[in-house]
mmCIF file of C-alpha atoms in Angstrom:
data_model
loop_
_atom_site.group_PDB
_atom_site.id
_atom_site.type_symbol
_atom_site.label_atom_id
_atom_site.label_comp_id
_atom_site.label_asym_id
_atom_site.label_seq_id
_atom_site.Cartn_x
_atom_site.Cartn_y
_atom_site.Cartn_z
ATOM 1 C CA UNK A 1 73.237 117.963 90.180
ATOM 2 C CA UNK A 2 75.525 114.671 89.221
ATOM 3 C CA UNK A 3 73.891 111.187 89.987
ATOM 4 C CA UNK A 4 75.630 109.289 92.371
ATOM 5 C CA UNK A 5 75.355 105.768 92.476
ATOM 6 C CA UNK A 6 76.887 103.558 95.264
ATOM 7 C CA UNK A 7 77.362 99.711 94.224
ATOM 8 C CA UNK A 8 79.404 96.243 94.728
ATOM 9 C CA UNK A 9 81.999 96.630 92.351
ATOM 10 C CA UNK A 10 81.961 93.584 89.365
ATOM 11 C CA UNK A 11 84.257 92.506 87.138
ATOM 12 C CA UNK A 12 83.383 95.039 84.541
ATOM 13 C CA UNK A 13 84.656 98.059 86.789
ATOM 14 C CA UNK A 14 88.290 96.600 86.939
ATOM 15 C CA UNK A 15 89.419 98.617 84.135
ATOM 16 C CA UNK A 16 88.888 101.764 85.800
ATOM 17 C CA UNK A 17 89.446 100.734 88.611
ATOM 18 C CA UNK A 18 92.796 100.279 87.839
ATOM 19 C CA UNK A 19 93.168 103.944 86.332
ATOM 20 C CA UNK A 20 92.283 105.414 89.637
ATOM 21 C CA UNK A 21 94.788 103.430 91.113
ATOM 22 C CA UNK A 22 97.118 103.947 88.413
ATOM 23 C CA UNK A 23 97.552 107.488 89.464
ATOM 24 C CA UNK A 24 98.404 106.588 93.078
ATOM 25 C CA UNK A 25 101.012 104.662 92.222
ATOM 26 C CA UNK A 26 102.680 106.969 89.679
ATOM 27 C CA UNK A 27 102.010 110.316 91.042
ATOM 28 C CA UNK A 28 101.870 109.950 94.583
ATOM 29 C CA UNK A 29 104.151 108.143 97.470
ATOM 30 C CA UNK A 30 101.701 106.831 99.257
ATOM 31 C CA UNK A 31 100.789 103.096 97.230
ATOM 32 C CA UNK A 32 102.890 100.482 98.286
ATOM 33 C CA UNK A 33 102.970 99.309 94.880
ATOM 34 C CA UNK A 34 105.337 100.513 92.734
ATOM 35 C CA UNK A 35 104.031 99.123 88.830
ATOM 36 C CA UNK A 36 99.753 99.891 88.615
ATOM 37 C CA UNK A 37 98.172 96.555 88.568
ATOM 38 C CA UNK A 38 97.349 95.577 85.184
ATOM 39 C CA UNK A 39 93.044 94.928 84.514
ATOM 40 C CA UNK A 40 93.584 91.519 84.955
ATOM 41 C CA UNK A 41 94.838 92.179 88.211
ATOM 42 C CA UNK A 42 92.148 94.691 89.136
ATOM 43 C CA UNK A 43 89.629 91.876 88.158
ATOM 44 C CA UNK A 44 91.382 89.111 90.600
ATOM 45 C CA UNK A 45 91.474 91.836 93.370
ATOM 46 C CA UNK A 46 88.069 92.318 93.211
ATOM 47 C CA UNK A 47 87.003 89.172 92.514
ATOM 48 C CA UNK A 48 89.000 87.809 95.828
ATOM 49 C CA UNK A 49 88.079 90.615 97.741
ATOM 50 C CA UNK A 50 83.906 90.716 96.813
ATOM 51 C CA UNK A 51 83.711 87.294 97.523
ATOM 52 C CA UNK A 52 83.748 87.797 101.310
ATOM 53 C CA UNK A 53 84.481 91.919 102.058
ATOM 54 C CA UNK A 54 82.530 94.534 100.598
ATOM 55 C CA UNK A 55 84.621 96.019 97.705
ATOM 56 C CA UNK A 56 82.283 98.916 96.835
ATOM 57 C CA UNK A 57 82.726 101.912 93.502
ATOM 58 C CA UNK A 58 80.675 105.174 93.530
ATOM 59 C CA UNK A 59 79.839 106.398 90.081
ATOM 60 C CA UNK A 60 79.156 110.080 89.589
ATOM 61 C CA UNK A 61 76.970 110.083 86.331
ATOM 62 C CA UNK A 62 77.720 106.259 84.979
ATOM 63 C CA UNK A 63 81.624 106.704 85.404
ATOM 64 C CA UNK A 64 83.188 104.985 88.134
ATOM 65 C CA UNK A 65 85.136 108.002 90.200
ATOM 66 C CA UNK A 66 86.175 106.185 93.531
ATOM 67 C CA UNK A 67 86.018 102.627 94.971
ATOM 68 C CA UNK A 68 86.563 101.483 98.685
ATOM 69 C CA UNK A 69 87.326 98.328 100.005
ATOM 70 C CA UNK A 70 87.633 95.907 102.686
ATOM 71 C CA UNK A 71 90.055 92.721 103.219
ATOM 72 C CA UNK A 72 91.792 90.718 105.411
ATOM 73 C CA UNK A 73 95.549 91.073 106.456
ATOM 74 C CA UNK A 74 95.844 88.311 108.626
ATOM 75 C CA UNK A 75 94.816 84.994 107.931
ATOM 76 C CA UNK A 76 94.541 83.753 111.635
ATOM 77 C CA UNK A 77 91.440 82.733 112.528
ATOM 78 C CA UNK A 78 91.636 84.841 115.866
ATOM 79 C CA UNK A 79 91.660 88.137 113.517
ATOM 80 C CA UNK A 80 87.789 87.439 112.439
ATOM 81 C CA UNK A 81 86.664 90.077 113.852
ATOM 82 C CA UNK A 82 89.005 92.756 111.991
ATOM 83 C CA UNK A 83 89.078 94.189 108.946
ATOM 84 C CA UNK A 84 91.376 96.207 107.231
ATOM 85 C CA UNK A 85 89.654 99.497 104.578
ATOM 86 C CA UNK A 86 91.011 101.374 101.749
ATOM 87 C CA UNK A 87 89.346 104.258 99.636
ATOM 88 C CA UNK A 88 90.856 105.532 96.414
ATOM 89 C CA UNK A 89 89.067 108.755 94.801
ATOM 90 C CA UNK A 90 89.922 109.772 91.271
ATOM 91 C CA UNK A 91 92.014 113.407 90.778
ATOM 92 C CA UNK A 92 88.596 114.689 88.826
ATOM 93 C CA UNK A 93 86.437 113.478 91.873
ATOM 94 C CA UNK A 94 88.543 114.642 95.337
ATOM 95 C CA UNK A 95 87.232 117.554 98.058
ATOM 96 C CA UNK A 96 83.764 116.514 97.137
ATOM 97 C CA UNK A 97 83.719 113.692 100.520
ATOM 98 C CA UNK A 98 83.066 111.099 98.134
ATOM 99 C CA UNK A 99 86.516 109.231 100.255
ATOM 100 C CA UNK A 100 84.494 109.896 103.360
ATOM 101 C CA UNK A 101 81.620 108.642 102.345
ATOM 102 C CA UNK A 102 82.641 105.330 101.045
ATOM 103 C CA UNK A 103 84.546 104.591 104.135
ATOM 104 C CA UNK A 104 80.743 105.099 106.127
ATOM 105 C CA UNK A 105 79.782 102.922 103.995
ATOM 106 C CA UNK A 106 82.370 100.450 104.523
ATOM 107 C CA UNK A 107 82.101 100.482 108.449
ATOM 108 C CA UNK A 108 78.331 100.101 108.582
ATOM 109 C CA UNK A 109 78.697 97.134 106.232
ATOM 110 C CA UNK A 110 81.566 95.797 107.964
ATOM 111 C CA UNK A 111 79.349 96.465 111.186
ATOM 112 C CA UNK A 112 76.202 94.251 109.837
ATOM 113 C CA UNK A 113 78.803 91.452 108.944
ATOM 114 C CA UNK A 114 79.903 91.098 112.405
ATOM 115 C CA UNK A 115 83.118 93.075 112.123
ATOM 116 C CA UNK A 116 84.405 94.910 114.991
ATOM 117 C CA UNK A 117 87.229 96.818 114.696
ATOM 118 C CA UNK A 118 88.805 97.606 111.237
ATOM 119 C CA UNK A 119 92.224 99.577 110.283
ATOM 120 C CA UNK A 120 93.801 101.417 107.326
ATOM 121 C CA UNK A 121 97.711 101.604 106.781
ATOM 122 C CA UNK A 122 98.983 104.381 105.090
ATOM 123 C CA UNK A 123 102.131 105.893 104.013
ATOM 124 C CA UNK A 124 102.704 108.904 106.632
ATOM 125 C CA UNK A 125 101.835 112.344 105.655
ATOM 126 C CA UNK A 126 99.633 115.031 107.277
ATOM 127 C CA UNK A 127 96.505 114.194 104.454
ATOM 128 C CA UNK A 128 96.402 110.712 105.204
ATOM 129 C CA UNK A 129 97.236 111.090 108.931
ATOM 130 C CA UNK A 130 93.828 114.469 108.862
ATOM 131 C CA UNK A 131 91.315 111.944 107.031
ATOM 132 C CA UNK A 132 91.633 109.428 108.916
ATOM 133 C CA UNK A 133 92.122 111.281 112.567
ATOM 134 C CA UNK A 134 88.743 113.225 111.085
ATOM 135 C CA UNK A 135 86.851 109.966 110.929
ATOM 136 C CA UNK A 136 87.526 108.343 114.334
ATOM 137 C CA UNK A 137 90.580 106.479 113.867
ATOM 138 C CA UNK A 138 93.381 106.736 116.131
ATOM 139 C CA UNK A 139 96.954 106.098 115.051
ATOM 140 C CA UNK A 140 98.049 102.808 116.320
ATOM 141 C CA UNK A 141 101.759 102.661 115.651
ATOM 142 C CA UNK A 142 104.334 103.615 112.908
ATOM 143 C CA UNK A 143 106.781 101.299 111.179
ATOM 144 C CA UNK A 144 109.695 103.619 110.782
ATOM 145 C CA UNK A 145 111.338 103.981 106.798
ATOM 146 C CA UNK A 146 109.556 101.176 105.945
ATOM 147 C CA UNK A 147 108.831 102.051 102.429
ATOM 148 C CA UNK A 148 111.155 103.398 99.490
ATOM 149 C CA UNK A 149 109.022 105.819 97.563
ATOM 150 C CA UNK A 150 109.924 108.492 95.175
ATOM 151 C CA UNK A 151 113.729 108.245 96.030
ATOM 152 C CA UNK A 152 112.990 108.906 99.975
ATOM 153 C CA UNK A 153 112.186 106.311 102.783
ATOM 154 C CA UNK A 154 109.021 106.973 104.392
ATOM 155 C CA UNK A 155 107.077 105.705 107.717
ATOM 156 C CA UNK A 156 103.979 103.697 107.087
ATOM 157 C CA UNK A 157 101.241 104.626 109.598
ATOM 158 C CA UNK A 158 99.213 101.857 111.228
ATOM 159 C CA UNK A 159 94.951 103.271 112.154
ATOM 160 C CA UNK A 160 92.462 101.946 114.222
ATOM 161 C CA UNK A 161 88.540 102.247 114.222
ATOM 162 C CA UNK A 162 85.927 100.062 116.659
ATOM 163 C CA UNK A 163 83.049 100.069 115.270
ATOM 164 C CA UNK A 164 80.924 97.389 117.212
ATOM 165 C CA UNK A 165 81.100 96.151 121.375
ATOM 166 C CA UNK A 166 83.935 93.934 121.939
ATOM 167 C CA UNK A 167 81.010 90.831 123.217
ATOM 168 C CA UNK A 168 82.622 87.909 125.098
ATOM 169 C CA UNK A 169 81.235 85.636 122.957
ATOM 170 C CA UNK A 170 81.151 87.471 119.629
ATOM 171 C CA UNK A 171 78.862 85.658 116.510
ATOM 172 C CA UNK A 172 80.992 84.327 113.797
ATOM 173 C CA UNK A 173 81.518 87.100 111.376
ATOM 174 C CA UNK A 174 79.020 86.705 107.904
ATOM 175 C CA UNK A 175 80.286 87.317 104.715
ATOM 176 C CA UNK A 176 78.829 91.023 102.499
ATOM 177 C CA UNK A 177 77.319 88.164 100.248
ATOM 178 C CA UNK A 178 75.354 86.646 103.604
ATOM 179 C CA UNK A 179 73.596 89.826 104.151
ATOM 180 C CA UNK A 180 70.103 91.058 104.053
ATOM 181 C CA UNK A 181 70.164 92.343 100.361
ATOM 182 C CA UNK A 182 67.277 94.464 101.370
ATOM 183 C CA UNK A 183 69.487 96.102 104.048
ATOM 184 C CA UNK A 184 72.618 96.527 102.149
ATOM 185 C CA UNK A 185 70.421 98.521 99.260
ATOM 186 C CA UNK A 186 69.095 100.795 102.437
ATOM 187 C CA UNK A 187 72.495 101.598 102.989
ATOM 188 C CA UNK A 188 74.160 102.185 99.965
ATOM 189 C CA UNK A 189 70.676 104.458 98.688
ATOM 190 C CA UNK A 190 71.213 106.378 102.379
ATOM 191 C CA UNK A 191 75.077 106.882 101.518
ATOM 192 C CA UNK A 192 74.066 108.028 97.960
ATOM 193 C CA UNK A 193 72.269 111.267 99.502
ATOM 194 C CA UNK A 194 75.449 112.278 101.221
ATOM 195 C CA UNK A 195 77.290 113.283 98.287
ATOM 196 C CA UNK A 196 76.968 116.377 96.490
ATOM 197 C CA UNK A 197 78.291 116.947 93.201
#
């Protein structure tokens, strides 16, 4: 059996981190990038991104095969309480719910930082639309031909997930690095055990 590790991604994974994404952008219409981000800009992403969202990799025997991530989309300070997610799963790694279990991860996270409601925005097609119908998330509008990918216009889907009670008076929103370290390991350990390679 593989060993799966769940962490915060660091500087170090950029690298390969970029290669996973890499092969979204070349081989598949669904990136809204259309030149891979160099490991420089894999490093800045996460960098950015880690200092306040959770940007997470799962390694399946010391080689990082997926990451998952949260961010912000909207810098008003009335979107707190939102998050958007992402999960990227290398072509050796898919059908093995290592996607689906990254994304967990990401919502209980999100969930212990105060987050309530997060959202993904894909390019449409019936995979995309399946994973994340199968995980809670109801479509929440389409922008139509939005994107030009692979010599075709395509819609790009808009998802919704709450994960926490809409309170009146909702706590300001912590950041991953504000959290019970003790309670993040619990997590990512419990997440671990769901994955079988």
């Amino acid at each position: 059996m593989a060993q799966i590790t769940i962490r915060l991604a660091t500087a170090e994974d950029a690298g390969t981190v970029a290669k996973i994404y890499q092969d979204y952008v070349e081989s598949t219409p669904t990136s809204l990038d259309l030149n891979p981000p160099t490991t420089g800009e894999m490093e800045c992403r996460i960098c950015t991104c880690g200092q306040f969202y959770p940007f997470l990799v799962c390694e399946v025997d010391g080689t990082v095969e997926a990451y998952a991530y949260a961010f912000r989309r909207f810098e008003e300070q009335a979107f707190d309480w939102g998050a958007f997610v992402s999960t990227y799963v290398s072509q050796a790694a898919t059908g093995h719910g290592i996607g689906r279990t990254l994304l967990g991860v990401l919502e209980n996270i999100l969930r212990d930082m105060g987050i309530v409601s997060i959202y993904s925005m894909a390019t449409l097609s019936e995979k995309s639309k399946y994973f994340h119908l199968a995980r809670g998330f109801s479509e929440a509008g389409r922008l139509r031909e939005a994107t030009y990918r692979q010599g075709k216009w395509r819609d790009l889907a808009y998802y919704e997930k709450t994960i926490a009670l809409h309170d009146e008076n909702p706590a300001p929103v912590k950041s991953v690095q504000e959290l019970d370290q003790v309670v993040l390991e619990n997590i990512l350990r419990r997440a671990e055990k769901a994955v079988h390679l």
